[in-house]
Each structure stands twice: as C-alpha cells, then as structure tokens.
mmCIF file of C-alpha atoms and ligand atoms in Angstrom:
data_model
loop_
_atom_site.group_PDB
_atom_site.id
_atom_site.type_symbol
_atom_site.label_atom_id
_atom_site.label_comp_id
_atom_site.label_asym_id
_atom_site.label_seq_id
_atom_site.Cartn_x
_atom_site.Cartn_y
_atom_site.Cartn_z
ATOM 1 C CA MET A 1 66.374 211.577 96.559
ATOM 2 C CA ILE A 2 68.538 209.330 98.780
ATOM 3 C CA SER A 3 70.613 206.938 96.717
ATOM 4 C CA LYS A 4 70.256 203.225 97.446
ATOM 5 C CA LYS A 5 73.934 202.980 98.325
ATOM 6 C CA TYR A 6 73.756 205.859 100.777
ATOM 7 C CA SER A 7 70.837 204.344 102.658
ATOM 8 C CA LYS A 8 72.522 200.920 102.740
ATOM 9 C CA ASP A 9 75.691 202.469 104.190
ATOM 10 C CA ARG A 10 73.632 204.226 106.833
ATOM 11 C CA ILE A 11 71.979 200.971 107.823
ATOM 12 C CA ARG A 12 75.334 199.169 107.920
ATOM 13 C CA SER A 13 76.847 201.830 110.151
ATOM 14 C CA ARG A 14 73.883 201.510 112.519
ATOM 15 C CA ILE A 15 74.317 197.755 112.995
ATOM 16 C CA THR A 16 78.119 197.573 113.029
ATOM 17 C CA ASP A 17 80.350 199.232 115.572
ATOM 18 C CA THR A 18 83.927 198.028 115.457
ATOM 19 C CA LYS A 19 84.645 199.331 118.962
ATOM 20 C CA HIS A 20 81.698 197.712 120.738
ATOM 21 C CA ASP A 21 80.515 194.616 118.963
ATOM 22 C CA LEU A 22 79.694 191.021 119.760
ATOM 23 C CA GLN A 23 83.307 189.909 119.340
ATOM 24 C CA GLU A 24 84.195 191.978 122.369
ATOM 25 C CA ILE A 25 81.779 190.259 124.787
ATOM 26 C CA GLY A 26 81.332 186.865 123.080
ATOM 27 C CA GLU A 27 78.369 184.510 123.269
ATOM 28 C CA PHE A 28 78.490 184.149 127.043
ATOM 29 C CA GLY A 29 78.927 187.867 127.638
ATOM 30 C CA LEU A 30 75.816 188.425 125.544
ATOM 31 C CA ILE A 31 73.812 185.798 127.443
ATOM 32 C CA HIS A 32 74.983 187.399 130.710
ATOM 33 C CA ARG A 33 73.714 190.801 129.544
ATOM 34 C CA ILE A 34 70.366 189.394 128.423
ATOM 35 C CA ARG A 35 69.981 187.541 131.705
ATOM 36 C CA ARG A 36 70.740 190.673 133.745
ATOM 37 C CA GLY A 37 67.853 192.476 132.086
ATOM 38 C CA ILE A 38 65.269 189.760 132.828
ATOM 39 C CA THR A 39 63.481 189.416 136.147
ATOM 40 C CA SER A 40 60.570 187.136 136.902
ATOM 41 C CA SER A 41 58.149 187.080 139.800
ATOM 42 C CA ASP A 42 56.388 183.940 138.568
ATOM 43 C CA PRO A 43 56.624 181.493 141.489
ATOM 44 C CA ALA A 44 56.179 178.526 139.131
ATOM 45 C CA LEU A 45 59.403 179.354 137.306
ATOM 46 C CA VAL A 46 62.030 177.216 139.020
ATOM 47 C CA GLN A 47 64.804 177.952 136.501
ATOM 48 C CA GLY A 48 64.879 180.549 133.734
ATOM 49 C CA ILE A 49 67.984 181.617 131.788
ATOM 50 C CA GLY A 50 71.188 180.079 133.130
ATOM 51 C CA ASP A 51 70.915 176.298 132.953
ATOM 52 C CA ASP A 52 70.669 173.657 130.225
ATOM 53 C CA VAL A 53 66.874 173.842 130.256
ATOM 54 C CA ALA A 54 64.165 176.051 131.719
ATOM 55 C CA VAL A 55 62.182 174.402 134.534
ATOM 56 C CA ILE A 56 58.547 175.223 135.305
ATOM 57 C CA GLU A 57 56.456 173.666 138.077
ATOM 58 C CA VAL A 58 53.254 172.014 136.883
ATOM 59 C CA GLY A 59 50.327 170.175 138.431
ATOM 60 C CA GLU A 60 48.336 170.923 141.554
ATOM 61 C CA THR A 61 50.910 169.618 143.980
ATOM 62 C CA ALA A 62 53.766 171.183 141.981
ATOM 63 C CA THR A 63 55.859 168.020 142.373
ATOM 64 C CA LYS A 64 56.282 167.696 138.623
ATOM 65 C CA ALA A 65 58.172 170.031 136.344
ATOM 66 C CA LEU A 66 57.957 170.917 132.686
ATOM 67 C CA LEU A 67 61.380 171.143 131.024
ATOM 68 C CA VAL A 68 61.984 173.326 127.955
ATOM 69 C CA THR A 69 65.122 173.663 125.861
ATOM 70 C CA THR A 70 66.068 174.900 122.389
ATOM 71 C CA ASP A 71 69.140 174.582 120.185
ATOM 72 C CA ILE A 72 69.968 175.820 116.719
ATOM 73 C CA LEU A 73 72.131 174.323 113.947
ATOM 74 C CA ILE A 74 73.244 176.609 111.095
ATOM 75 C CA GLU A 75 74.825 175.575 107.795
ATOM 76 C CA ASP A 76 78.551 176.431 107.619
ATOM 77 C CA ILE A 77 78.603 177.223 111.340
ATOM 78 C CA HIS A 78 77.497 173.913 112.863
ATOM 79 C CA PHE A 79 77.615 171.657 109.829
ATOM 80 C CA ASP A 80 79.178 171.503 106.393
ATOM 81 C CA LEU A 81 77.106 170.014 103.588
ATOM 82 C CA SER A 82 80.185 168.622 101.868
ATOM 83 C CA TRP A 83 80.437 165.883 104.493
ATOM 84 C CA THR A 84 77.062 165.933 106.220
ATOM 85 C CA ASP A 85 74.584 163.219 105.455
ATOM 86 C CA PRO A 86 71.037 164.656 105.791
ATOM 87 C CA SER A 87 69.784 161.693 107.811
ATOM 88 C CA GLN A 88 72.640 162.122 110.329
ATOM 89 C CA LEU A 89 71.893 165.842 110.434
ATOM 90 C CA GLY A 90 68.266 165.087 111.374
ATOM 91 C CA ARG A 91 69.420 162.803 114.171
ATOM 92 C CA LYS A 92 71.967 165.308 115.448
ATOM 93 C CA ALA A 93 69.502 168.216 115.467
ATOM 94 C CA LEU A 94 67.375 166.276 117.953
ATOM 95 C CA ALA A 95 70.314 164.690 119.819
ATOM 96 C CA VAL A 96 71.804 168.039 120.869
ATOM 97 C CA ASN A 97 68.482 169.000 122.464
ATOM 98 C CA LEU A 98 68.046 165.568 124.091
ATOM 99 C CA SER A 99 71.458 166.059 125.681
ATOM 100 C CA ASP A 100 70.249 169.187 127.512
ATOM 101 C CA ILE A 101 67.249 167.310 128.961
ATOM 102 C CA ALA A 102 69.639 164.452 129.866
ATOM 103 C CA SER A 103 71.785 166.885 131.858
ATOM 104 C CA MET A 104 68.820 167.646 134.153
ATOM 105 C CA GLY A 105 67.973 163.965 134.537
ATOM 106 C CA GLY A 106 64.657 164.652 132.781
ATOM 107 C CA ILE A 107 62.429 162.642 130.446
ATOM 108 C CA PRO A 108 62.201 164.116 126.921
ATOM 109 C CA LYS A 109 58.655 164.095 125.509
ATOM 110 C CA TYR A 110 57.671 166.413 122.626
ATOM 111 C CA PHE A 111 59.428 168.672 120.154
ATOM 112 C CA LEU A 112 58.799 171.372 117.558
ATOM 113 C CA ILE A 113 61.146 171.952 114.637
ATOM 114 C CA SER A 114 61.591 175.174 112.670
ATOM 115 C CA LEU A 115 63.448 175.078 109.380
ATOM 116 C CA GLY A 116 64.964 177.804 107.206
ATOM 117 C CA LEU A 117 65.613 176.275 103.785
ATOM 118 C CA PRO A 118 66.959 177.486 100.408
ATOM 119 C CA LYS A 119 64.481 177.038 97.561
ATOM 120 C CA ASN A 120 66.779 174.835 95.477
ATOM 121 C CA LEU A 121 67.171 172.239 98.232
ATOM 122 C CA SER A 122 66.290 168.782 96.906
ATOM 123 C CA LEU A 123 63.240 166.995 98.195
ATOM 124 C CA SER A 124 65.344 163.897 98.749
ATOM 125 C CA PHE A 125 67.525 165.881 101.205
ATOM 126 C CA ILE A 126 64.417 166.801 103.209
ATOM 127 C CA SER A 127 63.064 163.217 103.148
ATOM 128 C CA SER A 128 66.359 161.843 104.330
ATOM 129 C CA PHE A 129 66.644 164.552 107.024
ATOM 130 C CA TYR A 130 63.189 163.640 108.370
ATOM 131 C CA ARG A 131 64.026 159.914 108.220
ATOM 132 C CA GLY A 132 66.987 160.512 110.542
ATOM 133 C CA LEU A 133 64.959 162.824 112.754
ATOM 134 C CA LYS A 134 62.143 160.273 113.101
ATOM 135 C CA LYS A 135 64.584 157.477 113.857
ATOM 136 C CA GLU A 136 66.146 159.464 116.706
ATOM 137 C CA ALA A 137 62.674 160.466 117.943
ATOM 138 C CA LYS A 138 61.566 156.817 118.015
ATOM 139 C CA ARG A 139 64.723 155.727 119.810
ATOM 140 C CA PHE A 140 64.199 158.261 122.601
ATOM 141 C CA ARG A 141 60.389 158.044 122.548
ATOM 142 C CA VAL A 142 59.743 161.698 121.727
ATOM 143 C CA GLU A 143 57.032 163.021 119.423
ATOM 144 C CA LEU A 144 57.137 165.741 116.784
ATOM 145 C CA ILE A 145 54.217 168.086 117.473
ATOM 146 C CA GLY A 146 54.849 171.094 115.200
ATOM 147 C CA GLY A 147 57.263 173.692 113.957
ATOM 148 C CA ASP A 148 57.657 176.414 111.352
ATOM 149 C CA THR A 149 59.124 176.652 107.840
ATOM 150 C CA SER A 150 60.668 179.566 105.982
ATOM 151 C CA LEU A 151 62.802 180.443 102.995
ATOM 152 C CA SER A 152 66.428 181.073 103.917
ATOM 153 C CA LYS A 153 69.784 181.543 102.146
ATOM 154 C CA LYS A 154 71.366 178.770 104.214
ATOM 155 C CA ILE A 155 69.914 175.834 106.087
ATOM 156 C CA VAL A 156 68.843 176.744 109.618
ATOM 157 C CA ILE A 157 67.453 174.109 111.984
ATOM 158 C CA ASN A 158 65.967 174.981 115.350
ATOM 159 C CA ILE A 159 64.364 172.468 117.681
ATOM 160 C CA CYS A 160 62.457 173.233 120.856
ATOM 161 C CA LEU A 161 62.226 170.125 123.032
ATOM 162 C CA LEU A 162 59.839 169.700 125.952
ATOM 163 C CA GLY A 163 60.349 167.198 128.729
ATOM 164 C CA GLU A 164 59.240 166.394 132.230
ATOM 165 C CA GLY A 165 60.690 165.327 135.545
ATOM 166 C CA GLU A 166 60.045 164.983 139.249
ATOM 167 C CA LYS A 167 61.054 168.362 140.638
ATOM 168 C CA LYS A 168 62.893 166.802 143.586
ATOM 169 C CA ASP A 169 65.060 164.681 141.269
ATOM 170 C CA LEU A 170 66.208 167.337 138.797
ATOM 171 C CA LEU A 171 69.856 168.308 138.607
ATOM 172 C CA PHE A 172 71.023 171.864 138.003
ATOM 173 C CA ARG A 173 74.355 173.509 137.205
ATOM 174 C CA ARG A 174 74.229 175.043 140.675
ATOM 175 C CA GLY A 175 74.635 172.657 143.622
ATOM 176 C CA ALA A 176 78.294 171.571 143.517
ATOM 177 C CA ARG A 177 79.933 171.680 146.965
ATOM 178 C CA VAL A 178 83.551 172.026 148.076
ATOM 179 C CA GLY A 179 85.007 168.519 148.452
ATOM 180 C CA ASP A 180 82.756 166.939 145.791
ATOM 181 C CA ASP A 181 84.328 164.801 143.065
ATOM 182 C CA LEU A 182 84.025 165.883 139.428
ATOM 183 C CA PHE A 183 83.087 163.156 136.944
ATOM 184 C CA ILE A 184 82.841 162.994 133.151
ATOM 185 C CA SER A 185 81.097 160.310 131.099
ATOM 186 C CA GLY A 186 82.623 158.944 127.884
ATOM 187 C CA THR A 187 85.864 160.090 126.284
ATOM 188 C CA PRO A 188 86.038 163.857 125.648
ATOM 189 C CA GLY A 189 87.731 165.211 122.539
ATOM 190 C CA ASP A 190 86.619 162.461 120.147
ATOM 191 C CA ALA A 191 84.005 164.604 118.376
ATOM 192 C CA ALA A 192 86.327 167.619 118.072
ATOM 193 C CA LEU A 193 89.101 165.428 116.679
ATOM 194 C CA GLY A 194 86.608 163.798 114.275
ATOM 195 C CA LEU A 195 85.738 167.279 112.983
ATOM 196 C CA ARG A 196 89.427 168.215 112.574
ATOM 197 C CA ILE A 197 89.988 165.022 110.580
ATOM 198 C CA LEU A 198 86.992 165.800 108.338
ATOM 199 C CA GLN A 199 88.260 169.344 107.763
ATOM 200 C CA LYS A 200 91.842 168.329 106.986
ATOM 201 C CA LYS A 201 91.581 164.887 105.423
ATOM 202 C CA GLY A 202 87.895 164.074 104.782
ATOM 203 C CA LYS A 203 86.279 160.751 105.629
ATOM 204 C CA ILE A 204 89.468 158.710 105.851
ATOM 205 C CA LYS A 205 89.745 155.049 106.729
ATOM 206 C CA GLY A 206 90.496 154.172 110.322
ATOM 207 C CA ALA A 207 89.035 157.382 111.774
ATOM 208 C CA GLU A 208 85.357 156.476 111.307
ATOM 209 C CA GLY A 209 84.762 156.126 115.045
ATOM 210 C CA LEU A 210 85.871 159.715 115.731
ATOM 211 C CA ILE A 211 84.037 161.155 112.725
ATOM 212 C CA LYS A 212 80.851 159.401 113.854
ATOM 213 C CA LYS A 213 81.133 161.045 117.289
ATOM 214 C CA HIS A 214 81.012 164.433 115.532
ATOM 215 C CA LEU A 215 78.319 163.614 112.963
ATOM 216 C CA SER A 216 76.092 161.458 115.122
ATOM 217 C CA PRO A 217 76.485 162.103 118.860
ATOM 218 C CA CYS A 218 74.633 159.927 121.342
ATOM 219 C CA PRO A 219 72.894 161.883 124.124
ATOM 220 C CA ARG A 220 73.276 160.342 127.607
ATOM 221 C CA VAL A 221 69.581 160.378 128.474
ATOM 222 C CA GLU A 222 69.545 157.075 130.355
ATOM 223 C CA LEU A 223 72.639 157.968 132.381
ATOM 224 C CA GLY A 224 71.253 161.397 133.330
ATOM 225 C CA GLN A 225 68.015 159.840 134.566
ATOM 226 C CA ALA A 226 69.824 157.070 136.461
ATOM 227 C CA ILE A 227 71.980 159.567 138.369
ATOM 228 C CA ALA A 228 69.121 161.992 139.021
ATOM 229 C CA LYS A 229 66.642 159.476 140.393
ATOM 230 C CA ARG A 230 69.248 158.097 142.831
ATOM 231 C CA HIS A 231 70.056 161.645 144.026
ATOM 232 C CA TRP A 232 73.757 160.937 143.679
ATOM 233 C CA ALA A 233 74.934 164.108 141.956
ATOM 234 C CA THR A 234 74.956 167.616 143.396
ATOM 235 C CA ALA A 235 75.210 169.392 139.994
ATOM 236 C CA MET A 236 75.227 168.368 136.339
ATOM 237 C CA ILE A 237 75.729 169.919 132.874
ATOM 238 C CA ASP A 238 76.149 168.441 129.411
ATOM 239 C CA VAL A 239 79.421 169.133 127.608
ATOM 240 C CA SER A 240 78.502 170.853 124.347
ATOM 241 C CA ASP A 241 81.022 173.703 124.079
ATOM 242 C CA GLY A 242 84.006 171.878 125.586
ATOM 243 C CA LEU A 243 85.007 170.169 128.823
ATOM 244 C CA LEU A 244 86.658 173.216 130.391
ATOM 245 C CA ILE A 245 84.187 175.864 129.302
ATOM 246 C CA ASP A 246 81.231 173.781 130.462
ATOM 247 C CA THR A 247 83.070 173.034 133.720
ATOM 248 C CA SER A 248 83.455 176.801 134.138
ATOM 249 C CA HIS A 249 79.672 177.240 133.677
ATOM 250 C CA LEU A 250 78.998 174.677 136.402
ATOM 251 C CA LEU A 251 81.531 176.412 138.685
ATOM 252 C CA GLN A 252 80.022 179.841 138.069
ATOM 253 C CA GLU A 253 76.481 178.716 138.830
ATOM 254 C CA SER A 254 77.611 176.777 141.928
ATOM 255 C CA GLY A 255 79.989 179.474 143.193
ATOM 256 C CA VAL A 256 82.968 177.097 143.541
ATOM 257 C CA GLY A 257 86.383 176.353 142.014
ATOM 258 C CA VAL A 258 87.932 173.095 140.795
ATOM 259 C CA ARG A 259 91.161 171.143 140.432
ATOM 260 C CA VAL A 260 91.241 168.940 137.315
ATOM 261 C CA TRP A 261 93.979 166.305 136.932
ATOM 262 C CA GLU A 262 94.926 166.405 133.278
ATOM 263 C CA ASP A 263 96.307 162.879 133.120
ATOM 264 C CA ARG A 264 93.015 161.493 134.411
ATOM 265 C CA ILE A 265 91.078 162.817 131.405
ATOM 266 C CA PRO A 266 89.983 159.604 129.677
ATOM 267 C CA LEU A 267 91.246 159.549 126.095
ATOM 268 C CA SER A 268 89.847 156.940 123.700
ATOM 269 C CA ARG A 269 92.237 154.590 121.902
ATOM 270 C CA LEU A 270 91.303 156.136 118.548
ATOM 271 C CA TYR A 271 91.831 159.644 119.922
ATOM 272 C CA GLN A 272 95.307 158.703 121.162
ATOM 273 C CA LYS A 273 96.148 157.234 117.770
ATOM 274 C CA TRP A 274 95.043 160.293 115.731
ATOM 275 C CA ILE A 275 95.770 163.267 117.981
ATOM 276 C CA ARG A 276 99.511 162.931 117.211
ATOM 277 C CA PHE A 277 98.856 164.213 113.692
ATOM 278 C CA PHE A 278 97.157 167.363 114.968
ATOM 279 C CA SER A 279 98.774 168.444 118.210
ATOM 280 C CA LYS A 280 101.873 167.932 120.337
ATOM 281 C CA ASP A 281 99.737 168.208 123.463
ATOM 282 C CA PRO A 282 97.325 165.247 123.578
ATOM 283 C CA PHE A 283 95.068 166.834 126.215
ATOM 284 C CA GLN A 284 94.447 170.250 124.716
ATOM 285 C CA LEU A 285 91.663 169.209 122.326
ATOM 286 C CA ALA A 286 90.064 166.878 124.886
ATOM 287 C CA LEU A 287 89.888 169.839 127.289
ATOM 288 C CA SER A 288 88.712 172.526 124.890
ATOM 289 C CA GLY A 289 87.086 170.778 121.897
ATOM 290 C CA GLY A 290 83.298 170.917 121.719
ATOM 291 C CA GLU A 291 80.354 168.671 120.889
ATOM 292 C CA ASP A 292 81.090 165.751 123.193
ATOM 293 C CA TYR A 293 77.513 165.705 124.517
ATOM 294 C CA GLU A 294 78.785 163.836 127.555
ATOM 295 C CA LEU A 295 77.628 164.493 131.116
ATOM 296 C CA LEU A 296 79.798 166.343 133.603
ATOM 297 C CA PHE A 297 78.672 166.081 137.222
ATOM 298 C CA THR A 298 79.739 166.474 140.810
ATOM 299 C CA ALA A 299 79.059 164.049 143.655
ATOM 300 C CA PRO A 300 80.205 163.543 147.252
ATOM 301 C CA PRO A 301 83.290 161.248 147.571
ATOM 302 C CA GLU A 302 81.402 158.581 149.552
ATOM 303 C CA LEU A 303 79.455 157.711 146.382
ATOM 304 C CA ARG A 304 82.550 156.817 144.287
ATOM 305 C CA GLU A 305 82.035 153.061 144.499
ATOM 306 C CA ARG A 306 78.348 153.255 143.654
ATOM 307 C CA ILE A 307 79.000 155.540 140.685
ATOM 308 C CA SER A 308 81.610 153.086 139.357
ATOM 309 C CA SER A 309 79.196 150.192 139.602
ATOM 310 C CA LEU A 310 76.470 152.187 137.848
ATOM 311 C CA ALA A 311 78.959 152.944 135.060
ATOM 312 C CA ARG A 312 79.732 149.240 134.730
ATOM 313 C CA SER A 313 76.079 148.235 134.656
ATOM 314 C CA LEU A 314 75.201 150.860 132.008
ATOM 315 C CA ARG A 315 78.459 150.147 130.135
ATOM 316 C CA ILE A 316 79.304 153.845 129.993
ATOM 317 C CA PRO A 317 82.749 154.984 131.100
ATOM 318 C CA ILE A 318 82.517 157.456 133.979
ATOM 319 C CA THR A 319 85.806 158.912 135.180
ATOM 320 C CA ARG A 320 86.684 160.989 138.224
ATOM 321 C CA ILE A 321 88.747 163.850 136.830
ATOM 322 C CA GLY A 322 88.778 166.464 139.541
ATOM 323 C CA GLU A 323 87.677 167.829 142.878
ATOM 324 C CA ILE A 324 85.647 170.878 143.781
ATOM 325 C CA LEU A 325 87.517 173.646 145.641
ATOM 326 C CA PRO A 326 86.542 176.987 147.179
ATOM 327 C CA ILE A 327 85.693 179.672 144.606
ATOM 328 C CA LYS A 328 88.945 181.606 145.177
ATOM 329 C CA GLU A 329 90.916 178.717 143.609
ATOM 330 C CA GLY A 330 89.216 179.238 140.231
ATOM 331 C CA LEU A 331 89.726 176.567 137.576
ATOM 332 C CA ARG A 332 93.076 174.835 137.988
ATOM 333 C CA ILE A 333 94.563 172.113 135.823
ATOM 334 C CA ILE A 334 97.188 169.830 137.337
ATOM 335 C CA LYS A 335 99.687 168.483 134.784
ATOM 336 C CA GLU A 336 101.226 165.024 135.046
ATOM 337 C CA ASP A 337 104.407 166.466 136.618
ATOM 338 C CA GLY A 338 102.361 168.083 139.406
ATOM 339 C CA LYS A 339 102.612 171.664 138.067
ATOM 340 C CA ASP A 340 99.310 173.472 137.876
ATOM 341 C CA TYR A 341 97.996 176.307 135.715
ATOM 342 C CA SER A 342 94.833 178.287 135.008
ATOM 343 C CA PRO A 343 93.977 177.901 131.312
ATOM 344 C CA SER A 344 93.561 181.146 129.383
ATOM 345 C CA ARG A 345 91.373 179.721 126.600
ATOM 346 C CA LEU A 346 88.611 177.455 127.841
ATOM 347 C CA GLY A 347 86.868 176.328 124.666
ATOM 348 C CA PHE A 348 84.517 177.285 121.887
ATOM 349 C CA GLU A 349 82.491 180.472 122.084
ATOM 350 C CA HIS A 350 80.496 182.049 119.273
ATOM 351 C CA PHE A 351 81.589 185.552 118.099
ATOM 352 C CA LYS A 352 84.996 185.272 119.817
HETATM 353 P P1 ADP B 401 73.529 175.054 126.228
HETATM 354 O O1 ADP B 401 74.954 175.061 125.719
HETATM 355 O O2 ADP B 401 73.297 174.094 127.353
HETATM 356 O O3 ADP B 401 72.505 174.923 125.133
HETATM 357 P P2 ADP B 401 73.664 177.898 126.304
HETATM 358 O O4 ADP B 401 75.063 178.229 126.674
HETATM 359 O O5 ADP B 401 73.271 177.937 124.873
HETATM 360 O O6 ADP B 401 73.307 176.462 126.918
HETATM 361 O O7 ADP B 401 72.668 178.823 127.091
HETATM 362 C C1 ADP B 401 72.828 179.099 128.477
HETATM 363 C C2 ADP B 401 71.539 179.724 128.977
HETATM 364 O O8 ADP B 401 71.268 180.930 128.274
HETATM 365 C C3 ADP B 401 70.309 178.859 128.765
HETATM 366 O O9 ADP B 401 69.451 179.064 129.873
HETATM 367 C C4 ADP B 401 69.684 179.422 127.506
HETATM 368 O O10 ADP B 401 68.299 179.187 127.447
HETATM 369 C C5 ADP B 401 69.996 180.893 127.648
HETATM 370 N N1 ADP B 401 70.096 181.623 126.359
HETATM 371 C C6 ADP B 401 70.943 181.364 125.332
HETATM 372 N N2 ADP B 401 70.794 182.247 124.338
HETATM 373 C C7 ADP B 401 69.807 183.094 124.733
HETATM 374 C C8 ADP B 401 69.179 184.240 124.158
HETATM 375 N N3 ADP B 401 69.539 184.688 122.938
HETATM 376 N N4 ADP B 401 68.224 184.871 124.863
HETATM 377 C C9 ADP B 401 67.843 184.412 126.084
HETATM 378 N N5 ADP B 401 68.386 183.368 126.689
HETATM 379 C C10 ADP B 401 69.371 182.697 126.029
HETATM 380 MG MG1 MG B 402 73.723 172.169 127.693
#
C-alpha cells in the first residue's frame, strides 16, 4: 500500500520544479505563453488577450462593441484584513475592473462577482462588503447580474465586468506613433506610498490622503470616455502595475519606444512630504509603484492645448511626461541633470 506521505511527495514533485517554475518567467511571461497558444478565426473578435479588456463586435452593423474584463483580489496578496475595511474592499473590487473599461474609453454596464470565503467569516463583513460594492455600482451606473460562491481558506474576490462602446471610438494599447506625447492623469505613486505607510506605520495621522488612494482608488471612467469620444488619443492603458511597467506594455503593443522626463512626473504634495521617510529617490516609487488606476495615453503634439483645457474642465491633472520614439530606443528615463538610463526593474509583477 502506498503511504499517504509518499503519494503527497509525488504530487508535490509533479507540480514544483525549481529549475523551471513561474518565478523564472513571471506573470507577463506566463501571459505571453498563454497568448502564443491561442488563435482565433472569429471575425467578431476585435481584441482578445493583450489589452485591458476583450472587445467583441455586436449588432447587425457591427458599429458597437461588447467589452469584457476580469480582475481578481486575493487576501494577503492584494489586501490585508488588518487594515482593510470590508466596505472599501467592495468598492475597490469593482473599481479595479471599472478602470480597465475606462482605459478603452468604454461605458461599464453589468458585472458578475465570484467569491471564495472562509466559513468563519462574519455576516457583518459580507453585508458591509456588499454595501461598498453597491455604492460603487450606483456611482458608476453598473448592475450586479450574478456570480458564484465557494468555500475557500482565504478571501478571493473575482469580478467580471461587461461594458459597451462605439467601435470607432475605442482606445487600445496599440496605436501610439513616433512623435506622440505621453500623458498621465493624476499623481502616480500615491497609492503605493499609502500602502508602504500602512505596512510600516499603520493608519497614521496626516497620511490619510495617500492611504485612501490605496484603499479606495477612483477609476477614471469619465476621463477615458471624454478622450475616446473626441478621438484625441492614439493609445491608452490604465496604470495598475506601475507607471513604467504599464508604459512598457503600451510600447510593446504599439511597437515603439519612449523618452520619459523624470522631473515632469507629477508628485502630489502629500507624496513629496512622506516619500522622504521611505526613499532617498523621490521618483522611484512614483515610477514603479502599482495601483494608481490612472490613465496613461499618447496623443499627437498638436492636441496639447486641447488636452490641457479638458483637464481643467474635468478638474483632473493631466501631465505630459514623455515622447514616443522609434522602437530601437526602448524605454529611456531622462534625469533632471539630462543623463538618461534604461531602468532594470519596471514595477510589480506576480511570481517575480
Ligand atoms: P490588466 O493589468 O489591465 O488587468 P493583465 O496584465 O492582467 O491586464 O492582462 C493582460 C492581458 O492578458 C489581458 O488581455 C488579460 O485578459 C490577459 N490574461 C491575463 N491573465 C490571463 C490568463 N490566465 N489566461 C488568459 N489570458 C490572461
Ligand atoms: Mg489594465
């Protein structure tokens, strides 16, 4: 008879391989491999794997598109219960999906939510979670239409959000052209610094604004739609993993390079006040920290003035931080003193 231990060891050795494991290729290497193995001949599929959402033509004239995106939040990976309020968690679970629809310039419509929950989780946690979720859904006029529920050791939250858009208006990661400007909305790094503060010091006074950016991000749905319907941008992505790593995704899909001026990265007043306690280099976290949920987009230089006035009318900071170059230039950062470098670490990546 095979002992229990022996069979468990056999199973473990089948699923672990220290020479060739996920750490070696990382999250994006894995997605690249999956994508390579998928081909589609469906003419209605405008965009499959490789952008913030999947895009499918619908309707007889095929002028409209269905948008589909999904994002997962896992306890102790994406959130820590010691400082997470369940209502904020409900809002954030939806917000991170709304941000992907925002990056296409789409209109979010319906969502399904699947939950993995431990059996000792209090009912008040669930009620509060759904209160936050419903509040966010009302604010962005999206409706909960279903989901799935299962027992789990840790809390797992997965939302699948559906949206729609005029096919001609949608913005993809591909589309950036040499000579375009690169813009970012908001002030990158705030959410990542908020998380650092929570991890090191907890919810301390004076840092609430940064902590809120991490716990309760605001997706730029209105901004995404405003840019898309005016046809001002050539490419757009939302910044979820970090400014540089998401810039690199836009570059890869567009087949271009970029020059980013470090001293033009807009840093919030609070960020400037707190970053001193965490890093000697004030820009490093703004460039590589994740969860900003801001929009990063490219546009031809002749639209600069119009983009600035849109920013003023929506009261959202939009800053020109770089310019698109030929692909051979790669991703270059220009420091204040004029020296440039290619960063070795771009940002957050699972498994790495
Ligand atoms: P985002 O950060 O905008 O959510 P991701 O980096 O998670 O985007 O995903 C990039 C692309 O890869 C998307 O098209 C997404 O749907 C796809 N993708 C991610 N994980 C998987 C997976 N396990 N299998 C198939 N496609 C995936
Ligand atoms: Mg995205």
